[in-house]
Amino acid sequence: MGYTNILIAGSGVLGSQIAFQVAFHGFAVTVYDITDAALDQARARIEKLKPLYKADLGASDEALEAAWARLTFQSDLTQAAAHADLVIESVPESVDIKIDFYQKLAQAAPAHTIFATNSSTLLPSQFAHATGRPEKFLALHFANEIRKNNTAEIMKHSTTDEQVFRDVIAFAKEIGMVALPLQKEQAGYIVNSLLVPLLSSAQKLLVTGIADIETIDKTWMVATGAPVGPFGMLDIVGINTAYHIARTRAEHTGDEAYQAVADLLKNNYVDQGKLGKAAGEGFYKYPNPSYMEPGFLKP
Ligand SMILES: NC(=O)c1ccc[n+]([C@@H]2O[C@H](COP(=O)([O-])OP(=O)(O)OC[C@H]3O[C@@H](n4cnc5c(N)ncnc54)[C@H](O)[C@@H]3O)[C@@H](O)[C@H]2O)c1
């Protein structure tokens, strides 16, 4: 089944990007958030996306204005959901908030409406019951800066209907995404199942004194041809996120190396405001990090 009306629930960092991407590809989009103030912030965020769509995708003024005209903003869930064919949920990463949201959405949305969560770290089976329609529920996970980093990981849980899975894969392609189907639930999807162990290993190599930051990155870049190494990637992800992951791992495993990573990130980076690329400094200094200098990879 093709979808016509898309509801984006939660209009923060990711929700506002998803809303504009979907509208840009011709769908009618309702943006829902709990307050009008949050919706005003979403409007401002989406306004800032327009020049980026021009620069990165060569979008015309006409296409951008047409996308903007397809957006409706709504802080009443009953009205927002009334005509939705597909809801993409991007509310905060909290089990309680998401369960509460799905219970309300289940009452407000028509019976045919498909629900998809953009949660990064929680599994659809944690909310399937609250949706009241587990067979019409799955994960549709985007990456930050979705216009460029256009992965869409589409993940079933154990009772997601096969046709719903196929329809959401087709929808992801229609909105310009590279659709990446996951046949079973997997914490971290594919991308973080690959990335988190790599980044954790790099940080452990550093804190155990095996090698320094530039040597580790250089190794990865020369050996694999990748344009950036693990510490360059950590700067892009943000050191705060890396710190929270290391601290949680240290607490859950008692692993001393994870604790050393958490301490290093907190004392030498987070507390110093060196939060990564967006802050101008993390493991490297921006806009010209040493790993991008012409001589960095030379013999
Ligand atoms: N930020 C990222 O890079 C990223 C990437 C992929 C996926 N995600 C996922 O997207 C989701 C949202 O993350 P974010 O970074 O956009 O968060 P955010 O805090 O920027 O935005 C959350 C929005 O949800 C709103 N909200 C709060 N309670 C709500 C409710 N009950 N109903 C509707 N809206 C509500 C908030 O007002 C806010 O506008 C999370 O599940 C996160 O894991 C985030």
Tab-separated table of C-alpha atoms and ligand atoms in Angstrom:
chain	number	residue	atom	x	y	z
A	1	MET	CA	0.000	0.000	0.000
A	2	GLY	CA	1.291	3.481	-0.788
A	3	TYR	CA	1.076	6.183	1.844
A	4	THR	CA	-0.256	9.705	1.281
A	5	ASN	CA	-0.367	11.480	4.647
A	6	ILE	CA	2.631	11.180	6.916
A	7	LEU	CA	2.666	12.256	10.552
A	8	ILE	CA	6.030	13.056	12.135
A	9	ALA	CA	5.684	12.926	15.925
A	10	GLY	CA	8.361	14.818	17.823
A	11	SER	CA	9.863	17.730	15.930
A	12	GLY	CA	13.317	17.933	17.514
A	13	VAL	CA	16.724	17.385	15.914
A	14	LEU	CA	15.721	14.327	13.890
A	15	GLY	CA	11.953	14.830	13.631
A	16	SER	CA	12.299	18.180	11.881
A	17	GLN	CA	14.839	16.729	9.416
A	18	ILE	CA	12.600	13.729	8.657
A	19	ALA	CA	9.590	16.010	8.186
A	20	PHE	CA	11.363	18.146	5.615
A	21	GLN	CA	12.899	15.187	3.789
A	22	VAL	CA	9.465	13.528	3.465
A	23	ALA	CA	7.789	16.774	2.322
A	24	PHE	CA	10.623	17.424	-0.134
A	25	HIS	CA	9.778	14.093	-1.763
A	26	GLY	CA	6.160	15.073	-2.322
A	27	PHE	CA	4.226	13.732	0.657
A	28	ALA	CA	1.732	15.681	2.768
A	29	VAL	CA	3.350	15.950	6.206
A	30	THR	CA	1.873	16.847	9.575
A	31	VAL	CA	4.440	17.755	12.215
A	32	TYR	CA	3.262	17.045	15.755
A	33	ASP	CA	4.869	18.173	19.002
A	34	ILE	CA	3.537	18.709	22.505
A	35	THR	CA	3.749	22.504	22.613
A	36	ASP	CA	3.425	25.362	20.159
A	37	ALA	CA	6.826	26.586	21.348
A	38	ALA	CA	8.390	23.271	20.258
A	39	LEU	CA	6.681	23.633	16.882
A	40	ASP	CA	8.082	27.159	16.524
A	41	GLN	CA	11.545	25.731	17.105
A	42	ALA	CA	10.837	23.084	14.479
A	43	ARG	CA	9.838	25.752	11.954
A	44	ALA	CA	13.126	27.556	12.639
A	45	ARG	CA	15.112	24.316	12.269
A	46	ILE	CA	13.411	23.467	8.997
A	47	GLU	CA	13.989	27.010	7.688
A	48	LYS	CA	17.728	26.454	8.300
A	49	LEU	CA	17.623	23.253	6.248
A	50	LYS	CA	16.687	25.063	3.032
A	51	PRO	CA	20.169	26.429	2.211
A	52	LEU	CA	21.651	23.024	3.063
A	53	TYR	CA	19.309	21.298	0.588
A	54	LYS	CA	20.459	23.822	-1.998
A	55	ALA	CA	24.148	23.337	-1.265
A	56	ASP	CA	24.145	19.576	-0.804
A	57	LEU	CA	21.410	18.455	-3.209
A	58	GLY	CA	21.168	21.349	-5.662
A	59	ALA	CA	17.508	21.884	-4.679
A	60	SER	CA	15.705	24.741	-6.448
A	61	ASP	CA	13.827	27.524	-4.636
A	62	GLU	CA	10.588	26.213	-6.165
A	63	ALA	CA	11.150	22.688	-4.844
A	64	LEU	CA	11.995	24.023	-1.393
A	65	GLU	CA	8.933	26.258	-1.242
A	66	ALA	CA	6.736	23.388	-2.474
A	67	ALA	CA	8.149	21.175	0.295
A	68	TRP	CA	7.493	23.867	2.890
A	69	ALA	CA	3.894	24.229	1.617
A	70	ARG	CA	3.297	20.495	2.196
A	71	LEU	CA	4.006	20.864	5.937
A	72	THR	CA	1.287	21.389	8.544
A	73	PHE	CA	2.146	21.976	12.213
A	74	GLN	CA	-0.129	20.652	14.928
A	75	SER	CA	0.054	20.364	18.734
A	76	ASP	CA	-3.209	18.416	19.118
A	77	LEU	CA	-2.553	14.703	18.681
A	78	THR	CA	-6.151	13.790	17.806
A	79	GLN	CA	-6.181	16.266	14.941
A	80	ALA	CA	-2.620	15.484	13.909
A	81	ALA	CA	-3.295	11.742	13.615
A	82	ALA	CA	-6.803	11.919	12.109
A	83	HIS	CA	-5.718	11.261	8.495
A	84	ALA	CA	-2.289	9.677	8.978
A	85	ASP	CA	-1.359	6.650	6.873
A	86	LEU	CA	2.091	6.396	8.449
A	87	VAL	CA	3.392	7.855	11.718
A	88	ILE	CA	7.141	8.239	12.183
A	89	GLU	CA	7.790	8.645	15.895
A	90	SER	CA	10.818	10.692	16.897
A	91	VAL	CA	9.998	11.625	20.492
A	92	PRO	CA	12.758	11.594	23.175
A	93	GLU	CA	14.738	8.412	23.767
A	94	SER	CA	12.872	7.429	26.945
A	95	VAL	CA	10.887	4.219	27.393
A	96	ASP	CA	8.269	5.973	29.544
A	97	ILE	CA	7.751	8.862	27.127
A	98	LYS	CA	7.496	6.534	24.141
A	99	ILE	CA	5.041	4.137	25.834
A	100	ASP	CA	2.854	7.044	26.941
A	101	PHE	CA	2.976	8.493	23.432
A	102	TYR	CA	2.016	5.184	21.749
A	103	GLN	CA	-0.900	4.620	24.126
A	104	LYS	CA	-2.306	8.032	23.194
A	105	LEU	CA	-1.529	7.586	19.511
A	106	ALA	CA	-3.318	4.206	19.501
A	107	GLN	CA	-6.508	6.026	20.508
A	108	ALA	CA	-6.055	8.916	18.090
A	109	ALA	CA	-4.985	7.191	14.854
A	110	PRO	CA	-7.275	5.364	12.397
A	111	ALA	CA	-7.115	1.562	12.410
A	112	HIS	CA	-5.159	1.385	9.137
A	113	THR	CA	-2.317	3.681	10.288
A	114	ILE	CA	1.194	2.206	10.387
A	115	PHE	CA	3.495	3.274	13.245
A	116	ALA	CA	7.302	3.426	12.903
A	117	THR	CA	9.826	4.344	15.583
A	118	ASN	CA	13.049	6.201	14.857
A	119	SER	CA	14.518	5.122	18.214
A	120	SER	CA	18.304	4.649	18.072
A	121	THR	CA	18.830	2.420	21.081
A	122	LEU	CA	15.446	0.966	22.092
A	123	LEU	CA	13.827	-2.037	20.411
A	124	PRO	CA	10.355	-2.020	18.792
A	125	SER	CA	9.278	-4.985	20.958
A	126	GLN	CA	9.563	-2.661	23.977
A	127	PHE	CA	6.617	-0.626	22.634
A	128	ALA	CA	4.756	-3.065	20.394
A	129	HIS	CA	2.113	-3.755	23.039
A	130	ALA	CA	1.501	-0.046	23.732
A	131	THR	CA	0.745	0.589	20.058
A	132	GLY	CA	-2.298	-1.702	20.213
A	133	ARG	CA	-1.355	-2.858	16.684
A	134	PRO	CA	1.962	-4.721	16.912
A	135	GLU	CA	1.613	-6.145	13.397
A	136	LYS	CA	1.489	-2.585	12.004
A	137	PHE	CA	4.540	-1.430	13.948
A	138	LEU	CA	8.281	-1.535	13.207
A	139	ALA	CA	11.426	0.613	13.344
A	140	LEU	CA	12.416	3.095	10.640
A	141	HIS	CA	15.742	4.530	11.731
A	142	PHE	CA	17.416	7.515	10.128
A	143	ALA	CA	20.854	9.051	10.635
A	144	ASN	CA	21.542	12.672	11.563
A	145	GLU	CA	21.814	14.959	8.508
A	146	ILE	CA	19.493	12.620	6.646
A	147	ARG	CA	19.612	14.541	3.387
A	148	LYS	CA	23.293	13.452	3.049
A	149	ASN	CA	23.598	10.466	5.354
A	150	ASN	CA	20.591	8.866	3.724
A	151	THR	CA	20.436	5.461	5.358
A	152	ALA	CA	17.062	4.115	6.466
A	153	GLU	CA	17.309	0.986	8.578
A	154	ILE	CA	13.925	-0.760	8.528
A	155	MET	CA	13.676	-3.314	11.323
A	156	LYS	CA	10.885	-5.802	12.024
A	157	HIS	CA	10.018	-7.137	15.426
A	158	SER	CA	8.704	-10.665	15.818
A	159	THR	CA	5.089	-9.940	14.837
A	160	THR	CA	5.471	-7.174	12.241
A	161	ASP	CA	3.353	-7.974	9.181
A	162	GLU	CA	5.473	-8.833	6.096
A	163	GLN	CA	3.458	-6.534	3.834
A	164	VAL	CA	3.923	-3.623	6.247
A	165	PHE	CA	7.678	-4.301	6.215
A	166	ARG	CA	7.723	-4.264	2.405
A	167	ASP	CA	5.581	-1.113	2.230
A	168	VAL	CA	7.854	0.806	4.601
A	169	ILE	CA	10.922	-0.311	2.631
A	170	ALA	CA	9.245	1.044	-0.531
A	171	PHE	CA	8.357	4.291	1.256
A	172	ALA	CA	11.952	4.751	2.449
A	173	LYS	CA	13.127	4.543	-1.166
A	174	GLU	CA	10.452	7.027	-2.264
A	175	ILE	CA	11.837	9.629	0.153
A	176	GLY	CA	15.377	9.292	-1.193
A	177	MET	CA	16.794	6.859	1.338
A	178	VAL	CA	18.999	3.836	0.816
A	179	ALA	CA	16.674	1.245	2.373
A	180	LEU	CA	18.456	-1.260	4.633
A	181	PRO	CA	16.102	-4.029	5.821
A	182	LEU	CA	16.792	-5.891	9.095
A	183	GLN	CA	14.912	-9.181	9.280
A	184	LYS	CA	15.152	-9.436	13.079
A	185	GLU	CA	15.551	-7.080	16.011
A	186	GLN	CA	19.107	-6.001	16.658
A	187	ALA	CA	20.140	-3.426	19.254
A	188	GLY	CA	22.071	-0.703	17.442
A	189	TYR	CA	20.742	-1.857	14.052
A	190	ILE	CA	23.492	-2.564	11.507
A	191	VAL	CA	25.384	0.710	11.596
A	192	ASN	CA	25.968	0.881	15.342
A	193	SER	CA	26.528	-2.875	15.594
A	194	LEU	CA	29.526	-2.230	13.346
A	195	LEU	CA	30.555	1.210	14.531
A	196	VAL	CA	30.343	0.975	18.332
A	197	PRO	CA	32.780	-1.963	18.673
A	198	LEU	CA	35.241	-0.230	16.310
A	199	LEU	CA	35.112	3.031	18.253
A	200	SER	CA	35.307	1.246	21.611
A	201	SER	CA	38.354	-0.737	20.490
A	202	ALA	CA	40.088	2.422	19.320
A	203	GLN	CA	39.484	4.137	22.652
A	204	LYS	CA	40.760	1.102	24.547
A	205	LEU	CA	43.932	1.050	22.426
A	206	LEU	CA	44.456	4.665	23.484
A	207	VAL	CA	43.826	4.325	27.232
A	208	THR	CA	45.877	1.135	27.543
A	209	GLY	CA	48.819	3.011	26.016
A	210	ILE	CA	49.117	0.866	22.908
A	211	ALA	CA	49.189	3.779	20.467
A	212	ASP	CA	48.297	7.473	20.208
A	213	ILE	CA	45.235	8.986	18.539
A	214	GLU	CA	46.862	9.866	15.224
A	215	THR	CA	48.598	6.491	14.903
A	216	ILE	CA	45.330	4.631	15.479
A	217	ASP	CA	43.455	6.767	12.944
A	218	LYS	CA	46.295	6.563	10.442
A	219	THR	CA	46.292	2.774	10.719
A	220	TRP	CA	42.576	2.557	9.963
A	221	MET	CA	42.723	5.081	7.129
A	222	VAL	CA	45.741	3.610	5.337
A	223	ALA	CA	44.720	-0.012	5.869
A	224	THR	CA	41.096	0.329	4.744
A	225	GLY	CA	41.085	3.423	2.538
A	226	ALA	CA	38.524	5.066	4.835
A	227	PRO	CA	38.518	8.895	4.691
A	228	VAL	CA	38.391	9.209	8.473
A	229	GLY	CA	39.637	7.112	11.392
A	230	PRO	CA	37.871	6.167	14.638
A	231	PHE	CA	38.869	9.314	16.563
A	232	GLY	CA	37.838	11.504	13.645
A	233	MET	CA	34.527	9.616	13.678
A	234	LEU	CA	34.159	10.129	17.428
A	235	ASP	CA	34.536	13.870	16.877
A	236	ILE	CA	31.673	13.715	14.377
A	237	VAL	CA	29.454	11.595	16.655
A	238	GLY	CA	30.203	13.952	19.576
A	239	ILE	CA	32.347	13.237	22.634
A	240	ASN	CA	29.376	13.549	24.984
A	241	THR	CA	27.672	10.578	23.355
A	242	ALA	CA	30.937	8.601	23.454
A	243	TYR	CA	31.326	9.444	27.143
A	244	HIS	CA	27.798	8.243	28.003
A	245	ILE	CA	28.353	4.983	26.122
A	246	ALA	CA	31.693	4.347	27.890
A	247	ARG	CA	30.293	5.198	31.318
A	248	THR	CA	27.266	2.907	30.827
A	249	ARG	CA	29.499	0.067	29.604
A	250	ALA	CA	31.842	0.554	32.582
A	251	GLU	CA	28.915	0.412	35.005
A	252	HIS	CA	27.400	-2.688	33.403
A	253	THR	CA	30.590	-4.676	32.846
A	254	GLY	CA	32.994	-3.459	35.525
A	255	ASP	CA	35.596	-3.364	32.736
A	256	GLU	CA	38.479	-1.129	33.899
A	257	ALA	CA	39.414	-0.089	30.374
A	258	TYR	CA	35.903	1.268	29.789
A	259	GLN	CA	36.174	3.169	33.079
A	260	ALA	CA	39.509	4.622	31.956
A	261	VAL	CA	37.907	5.665	28.657
A	262	ALA	CA	35.009	7.314	30.510
A	263	ASP	CA	37.421	9.165	32.839
A	264	LEU	CA	39.585	10.349	29.956
A	265	LEU	CA	36.593	11.591	27.944
A	266	LYS	CA	35.111	13.382	30.944
A	267	ASN	CA	38.247	15.031	32.316
A	268	ASN	CA	40.152	15.859	29.141
A	269	TYR	CA	37.307	16.546	26.723
A	270	VAL	CA	33.746	16.983	28.069
A	271	ASP	CA	34.758	19.169	31.038
A	272	GLN	CA	37.017	21.223	28.764
A	273	GLY	CA	34.213	21.888	26.262
A	274	LYS	CA	36.049	19.815	23.651
A	275	LEU	CA	32.890	18.095	22.502
A	276	GLY	CA	33.905	17.243	18.963
A	277	LYS	CA	33.627	18.694	15.494
A	278	ALA	CA	30.449	20.716	16.154
A	279	ALA	CA	32.243	22.465	19.069
A	280	GLY	CA	35.359	23.239	16.985
A	281	GLU	CA	37.573	20.866	18.960
A	282	GLY	CA	37.535	17.278	20.165
A	283	PHE	CA	40.352	14.844	19.526
A	284	TYR	CA	41.227	17.134	16.602
A	285	LYS	CA	40.932	20.884	16.003
A	286	TYR	CA	38.479	22.083	13.312
A	287	PRO	CA	37.945	23.189	10.602
A	288	ASN	CA	41.347	21.777	9.595
A	289	PRO	CA	41.965	18.549	11.545
A	290	SER	CA	45.467	17.132	11.122
A	291	TYR	CA	44.099	13.870	9.672
A	292	MET	CA	42.946	15.828	6.605
A	293	GLU	CA	46.343	17.412	5.976
A	294	PRO	CA	47.946	16.234	2.734
A	295	GLY	CA	50.963	14.695	4.490
A	296	PHE	CA	49.017	12.731	7.115
A	297	LEU	CA	48.913	9.455	5.196
A	298	LYS	CA	52.283	9.770	3.460
A	299	PRO	CA	55.051	7.185	4.184
B	1	LIG	N1	19.727	13.028	17.257
B	1	LIG	C1	20.172	12.035	16.477
B	1	LIG	O1	21.274	12.083	15.910
B	1	LIG	C2	19.280	10.823	16.226
B	1	LIG	C3	19.605	9.957	15.151
B	1	LIG	C4	18.759	8.875	14.878
B	1	LIG	C5	17.653	8.648	15.695
B	1	LIG	N2	17.386	9.468	16.738
B	1	LIG	C6	16.208	9.163	17.574
B	1	LIG	O2	15.192	10.116	17.335
B	1	LIG	C7	14.418	10.312	18.506
B	1	LIG	C8	14.392	11.786	18.838
B	1	LIG	O3	15.717	12.232	19.015
B	1	LIG	P1	16.104	13.762	18.791
B	1	LIG	O4	17.577	13.829	18.834
B	1	LIG	O5	15.370	14.332	17.636
B	1	LIG	O6	15.505	14.375	20.168
B	1	LIG	P2	15.095	15.868	20.494
B	1	LIG	O7	15.148	15.985	21.968
B	1	LIG	O8	15.855	16.827	19.648
B	1	LIG	O9	13.556	15.963	20.032
B	1	LIG	C9	12.506	15.333	20.688
B	1	LIG	C10	11.224	16.128	20.420
B	1	LIG	O10	10.115	15.392	20.952
B	1	LIG	C11	9.247	16.293	21.597
B	1	LIG	N3	8.446	15.553	22.545
B	1	LIG	C12	8.658	15.321	23.857
B	1	LIG	N4	7.659	14.558	24.353
B	1	LIG	C13	6.808	14.319	23.344
B	1	LIG	C14	5.583	13.613	23.222
B	1	LIG	N5	5.036	12.983	24.263
B	1	LIG	N6	4.971	13.603	22.020
B	1	LIG	C15	5.514	14.234	20.962
B	1	LIG	N7	6.675	14.914	21.010
B	1	LIG	C16	7.298	14.947	22.192
B	1	LIG	C17	10.144	17.350	22.189
B	1	LIG	O11	9.409	18.550	22.437
B	1	LIG	C18	11.210	17.501	21.087
B	1	LIG	O12	10.814	18.475	20.137
B	1	LIG	C19	15.049	9.430	19.590
B	1	LIG	O13	14.358	8.212	19.672
B	1	LIG	C20	16.465	9.206	19.058
B	1	LIG	O14	17.013	7.973	19.490
B	1	LIG	C21	18.156	10.570	17.010
